[in-house]
Short mmCIF file of C-alpha atoms in Angstrom, two decimals:
data_model
loop_
_atom_site.label_atom_id
_atom_site.label_comp_id
_atom_site.label_asym_id
_atom_site.label_seq_id
_atom_site.Cartn_x
_atom_site.Cartn_y
_atom_site.Cartn_z
CA ASP A 146 77.17 48.87 83.32
CA ASN A 147 76.81 46.95 86.51
CA SER A 148 73.08 45.74 85.92
CA TYR A 149 74.22 41.97 86.22
CA GLY A 150 76.00 41.78 89.40
CA ILE A 151 78.96 42.60 87.95
CA PHE A 152 80.54 45.44 85.17
CA GLY A 153 80.33 44.32 81.54
CA VAL A 154 80.16 46.38 77.90
CA LEU A 155 76.86 46.40 76.78
CA ILE A 156 75.42 48.21 73.85
CA ARG A 157 72.10 49.32 72.85
CA VAL A 158 71.97 50.49 69.12
CA SER A 159 69.26 52.96 67.31
CA HIS A 160 68.40 52.08 64.09
CA ASP A 161 65.59 55.85 63.91
CA TYR A 162 68.59 58.63 64.34
CA GLY A 163 68.30 57.91 68.40
CA ASN A 164 64.15 57.95 68.33
CA THR A 165 64.12 54.61 69.39
CA PHE A 166 66.92 52.27 71.07
CA SER A 167 67.06 48.35 70.77
CA ASN A 168 67.52 46.75 73.97
CA ALA A 169 71.11 46.23 75.70
CA ILE A 170 73.23 43.59 74.45
CA MET A 171 75.78 41.88 76.28
CA LEU A 172 79.38 42.21 74.69
CA SER A 173 81.17 40.52 77.88
CA ASP A 174 81.82 37.61 79.28
CA PRO A 175 78.64 38.31 82.52
CA SER A 176 81.11 36.52 85.40
CA ILE A 177 84.19 38.48 84.61
CA ASP A 178 84.74 42.42 85.59
CA SER A 179 85.00 44.39 82.17
CA GLY A 180 84.82 48.02 81.10
CA PHE A 181 86.76 50.58 78.99
CA ALA A 182 85.14 50.04 76.29
CA SER A 183 85.60 52.09 72.70
CA VAL A 184 83.64 51.71 70.02
CA LEU A 185 83.91 52.05 66.34
CA ALA A 186 81.00 52.65 63.77
CA GLU A 187 81.69 52.03 59.47
CA GLY A 188 78.86 52.10 57.44
CA ASN A 189 77.33 48.87 58.59
CA ASP A 190 80.69 47.54 60.76
CA VAL A 191 80.67 47.93 64.43
CA TYR A 192 83.25 47.31 66.39
CA VAL A 193 84.00 47.10 69.97
CA ALA A 194 87.09 46.45 72.33
CA TRP A 195 87.55 47.01 76.42
CA ILE A 196 89.20 45.06 78.71
CA SER A 197 88.10 42.44 81.22
CA ASN A 198 90.08 40.92 84.24
CA ASN A 199 90.64 37.35 84.68
CA SER A 200 91.66 35.61 87.32
CA SER A 201 92.93 32.64 84.97
CA ASN A 202 95.22 32.65 81.76
CA SER A 203 93.79 31.14 78.70
CA ASN A 204 95.40 27.51 80.10
CA GLY A 205 92.84 27.66 82.89
CA ASP A 206 95.40 28.24 85.23
CA ASN A 207 92.95 30.05 88.01
CA ASN A 208 96.27 30.64 90.28
CA TYR A 209 97.28 32.87 87.55
CA GLY A 210 96.07 35.74 88.84
CA LYS A 211 97.77 35.03 92.19
CA THR A 212 101.39 34.56 91.02
CA HIS A 213 101.79 37.21 88.46
CA GLY A 214 99.06 40.08 89.68
CA ASN A 215 95.75 40.46 88.11
CA VAL A 216 96.02 39.93 84.49
CA ASN A 217 93.58 42.21 81.64
CA SER A 218 92.85 40.87 78.97
CA LEU A 219 91.86 42.86 75.62
CA TYR A 220 89.23 41.53 73.14
CA LEU A 221 87.26 42.68 70.41
CA ARG A 222 83.32 41.68 69.06
CA ILE A 223 82.32 42.85 65.49
CA SER A 224 78.93 43.37 63.94
CA ASN A 225 77.92 43.54 60.25
CA ASP A 226 74.63 44.89 60.37
CA GLY A 227 74.82 47.64 61.92
CA ALA A 228 75.20 45.87 65.73
CA ARG A 229 71.86 44.30 65.86
CA VAL A 230 74.10 40.77 65.96
CA PHE A 231 78.03 40.43 66.81
CA ASN A 232 80.27 37.82 66.06
CA ASP A 233 82.37 35.37 68.95
CA THR A 234 84.42 37.33 70.81
CA ILE A 235 88.03 37.85 69.71
CA ASN A 236 90.56 36.95 72.59
CA VAL A 237 93.70 39.85 70.89
CA SER A 238 95.94 40.35 74.11
CA ASN A 239 96.56 39.47 77.47
CA ASN A 240 99.16 41.96 79.97
CA VAL A 241 97.18 44.88 78.93
CA ILE A 242 97.45 47.87 81.07
CA SER A 243 95.21 50.89 79.11
CA ALA A 244 91.93 50.66 77.93
CA PRO A 245 92.18 50.44 74.12
CA LEU A 246 91.72 52.79 71.52
CA LEU A 247 89.54 52.37 68.31
CA ALA A 248 90.52 54.59 64.84
CA SER A 249 89.16 54.53 61.51
CA ASP A 250 89.58 55.91 57.79
CA GLY A 251 86.75 54.55 55.73
CA ALA A 252 87.55 50.67 55.36
CA PHE A 253 90.80 50.54 57.31
CA VAL A 254 90.38 50.06 61.63
CA GLY A 255 93.49 50.12 63.27
CA LEU A 256 93.58 49.31 67.33
CA THR A 257 95.81 49.77 69.83
CA TRP A 258 96.84 49.60 73.63
CA ILE A 259 100.15 49.21 76.15
CA ASP A 260 100.91 46.27 77.08
CA LYS A 261 102.34 45.48 80.15
CA ARG A 262 105.12 44.21 79.25
CA GLU A 263 105.70 44.99 75.64
CA GLY A 264 104.92 48.11 75.39
CA VAL A 265 102.57 50.28 72.32
CA MET A 266 100.59 47.46 70.16
CA PHE A 267 98.89 48.29 66.76
CA ALA A 268 96.30 46.03 65.63
CA HIS A 269 95.04 46.38 61.59
CA VAL A 270 91.54 45.43 62.12
CA MET A 271 89.37 43.36 59.30
CA ASN A 272 85.52 43.29 59.50
CA ASN A 273 85.71 39.35 60.00
CA GLY A 274 88.80 40.20 62.59
CA VAL A 275 92.34 41.07 63.83
CA SER A 276 94.44 41.01 60.51
CA SER A 277 97.93 41.46 62.42
CA ILE A 278 99.21 42.53 65.44
CA THR A 279 103.02 45.12 65.73
CA ASN A 280 105.15 46.50 68.57
CA VAL A 281 105.66 49.73 67.82
CA ASN A 282 109.08 49.85 69.96
CA ILE A 283 108.53 53.43 71.16
CA ALA A 284 111.63 52.92 73.83
CA GLY A 285 113.78 52.63 71.09
CA ASP A 286 115.32 49.62 72.45
CA THR A 287 114.27 46.05 74.38
CA SER A 288 116.01 46.68 78.13
CA ILE A 289 112.37 47.74 79.21
CA ASN A 290 110.93 44.34 80.24
CA ASP A 291 107.79 46.50 82.59
CA TYR A 292 105.95 49.32 80.69
CA LYS A 293 103.29 49.78 84.03
CA ASP A 294 103.76 53.57 85.10
CA MET A 295 105.97 54.67 82.28
CA ILE A 296 103.37 55.57 79.58
CA LYS A 297 101.03 58.10 80.89
CA ASN A 298 98.92 58.95 77.53
CA LEU A 299 98.31 57.08 74.54
CA VAL A 300 96.91 58.75 70.98
CA VAL A 301 95.83 57.29 68.01
CA ASP A 302 95.00 58.84 64.03
CA VAL A 303 94.32 56.93 60.92
CA ASP A 304 94.02 58.17 57.71
CA GLY A 305 94.43 56.00 54.50
CA TYR A 306 96.76 54.02 55.14
CA ASN A 307 99.22 56.27 57.31
CA VAL A 308 98.87 55.65 61.26
CA SER A 309 100.08 58.36 63.54
CA LEU A 310 100.58 57.49 67.63
CA LEU A 311 101.72 60.25 69.79
CA VAL A 312 102.89 58.75 73.35
CA LEU A 313 103.50 60.71 76.63
CA LYS A 314 106.67 58.79 78.13
CA TYR A 315 107.58 58.34 81.88
CA SER A 316 111.02 60.04 81.35
CA GLY A 317 112.07 61.20 85.00
CA TYR A 318 111.96 63.25 87.93
CA ASN A 319 112.54 67.09 89.26
CA GLY A 320 113.17 66.41 92.75
CA ILE A 321 113.72 70.13 92.89
CA LYS A 322 110.53 70.86 91.97
CA ASP A 323 108.59 68.03 93.05
CA THR A 324 107.95 67.42 89.50
CA GLN A 325 107.68 64.16 86.97
CA LEU A 326 108.80 64.97 83.69
CA TYR A 327 107.70 63.40 80.13
CA GLU A 328 109.18 62.85 76.44
CA MET A 329 106.16 63.29 74.53
CA ILE A 330 106.71 61.12 71.21
CA TYR A 331 105.29 61.08 67.91
CA ILE A 332 105.72 57.60 66.08
CA ASN A 333 104.09 57.44 62.58
CA SER A 334 103.55 53.61 59.71
CA LYS A 335 102.89 54.55 56.27
CA ASP A 336 102.07 50.57 55.61
CA GLY A 337 99.06 50.66 57.75
CA GLY A 338 101.00 49.76 61.15
CA SER A 339 102.82 46.99 59.39
CA THR A 340 105.99 49.18 60.62
CA PHE A 341 106.59 52.10 62.49
CA THR A 342 109.54 53.78 61.60
CA ASN A 343 109.32 57.64 61.95
CA ARG A 344 109.98 58.70 65.49
CA VAL A 345 110.32 62.07 66.68
CA THR A 346 111.07 63.41 70.16
CA ILE A 347 108.24 66.55 70.18
CA ALA A 348 108.41 67.97 73.49
CA TYR A 349 110.40 67.49 77.09
CA GLY A 350 109.00 68.37 80.19
CA SER A 351 106.00 68.87 82.83
CA ILE A 352 103.46 67.37 79.92
CA ASP A 353 99.99 67.10 80.05
CA ASP A 354 96.48 67.19 78.29
CA ILE A 355 97.87 65.71 75.12
CA ASN A 356 95.64 65.98 71.81
CA MET A 357 96.46 65.19 67.98
CA SER A 358 94.76 65.17 64.52
CA MET A 359 95.33 64.20 60.88
CA LYS A 360 94.47 64.86 57.87
CA GLY A 361 96.28 63.54 54.73
CA ASN A 362 100.33 64.40 55.41
CA THR A 363 99.26 67.11 58.01
CA VAL A 364 99.45 66.15 61.45
CA TYR A 365 98.47 68.89 64.18
CA ILE A 366 99.14 68.10 67.89
CA THR A 367 98.49 70.22 70.71
CA TRP A 368 99.75 70.12 74.61
CA GLY A 369 99.88 71.15 77.88
CA THR A 370 103.21 72.74 79.77
CA LYS A 371 102.87 72.69 83.62
CA SER A 372 105.32 75.41 85.26
CA CYS A 373 105.96 75.82 89.02
CA LEU A 374 105.92 79.44 89.90
CA ASP A 375 107.69 79.48 92.84
CA GLU A 376 109.99 77.40 94.39
CA GLN A 377 108.28 75.34 96.24
CA CYS A 378 105.65 74.33 93.77
CA SER A 379 102.80 75.82 95.73
CA ARG A 380 101.45 77.60 92.67
CA VAL A 381 101.18 75.54 89.10
CA GLY A 382 100.50 77.22 85.28
CA ILE A 383 100.04 75.48 83.04
CA LYS A 384 100.19 77.37 79.48
CA TYR A 385 99.19 75.36 75.56
CA ASN A 386 101.25 75.13 72.65
CA TYR A 387 100.90 73.90 69.23
CA THR A 388 102.94 72.07 66.78
CA LYS A 389 102.27 70.91 63.21
CA SER A 390 103.87 68.65 60.00
CA ASP A 391 103.21 68.78 56.94
CA ASP A 392 105.22 65.76 56.27
CA LEU A 393 105.12 63.55 58.63
CA LEU A 394 108.37 63.73 59.49
CA SER A 395 109.18 67.24 60.89
CA PHE A 396 107.77 69.68 62.88
CA ASN A 397 107.32 73.32 63.10
CA LYS A 398 108.81 75.30 65.81
CA ALA A 399 106.24 75.22 68.56
CA ILE A 400 103.95 78.06 69.29
CA ASN A 401 102.24 79.08 72.69
CA LEU A 402 98.37 79.55 72.69
#
């Protein structure tokens, strides 16, 4: 919303099944453009995460944006009374290049995002702040120092202390058919996001529109695959695919839907 002359993150809440709503509460700094908010409610606890485009770093260097490019910072605010009052803003991370994603199962809340230098990050969030932050290291090595344009899409789901991430990572370019190629990677943590050990490549190709859902030890994944219908790739067809895992480790052979 830019009601204040700048894009900000605001929230309105209903406590009577949507019949009436509270006045808008400005959550972000009204002097900085903010957006791409993710909202999650668990009981009386309400979590709102967003990114803000800062021109200075946390040390107050106003030229930081000129020398390092625009800096997107990730912020989080938490309410413990049904979004009537929110706690102070928490600066979770800087150098963020994606919208944040919140997911929960009961009291366990996870927050994930993409860092420009570190890649996919995961944070365990308590009802009073961030407990821990883990680098998921989806690349399988530490040689990548700029993840801009490297990760196209990211999906997260949690069940108990199981955390599942689905990442669509750029893998190359098909010059013959003018097509970008992606690797779709499934990554799992069984300890609440403290460590991510299982890494499975689900599919490879011109992939788009990825989705995932988890229930217990079962994970369901769907995705679309583009294919050229002529040599010039002027006509494109899309096939939708499905697979699942019953042990969070291995996946069935993909089924074309």
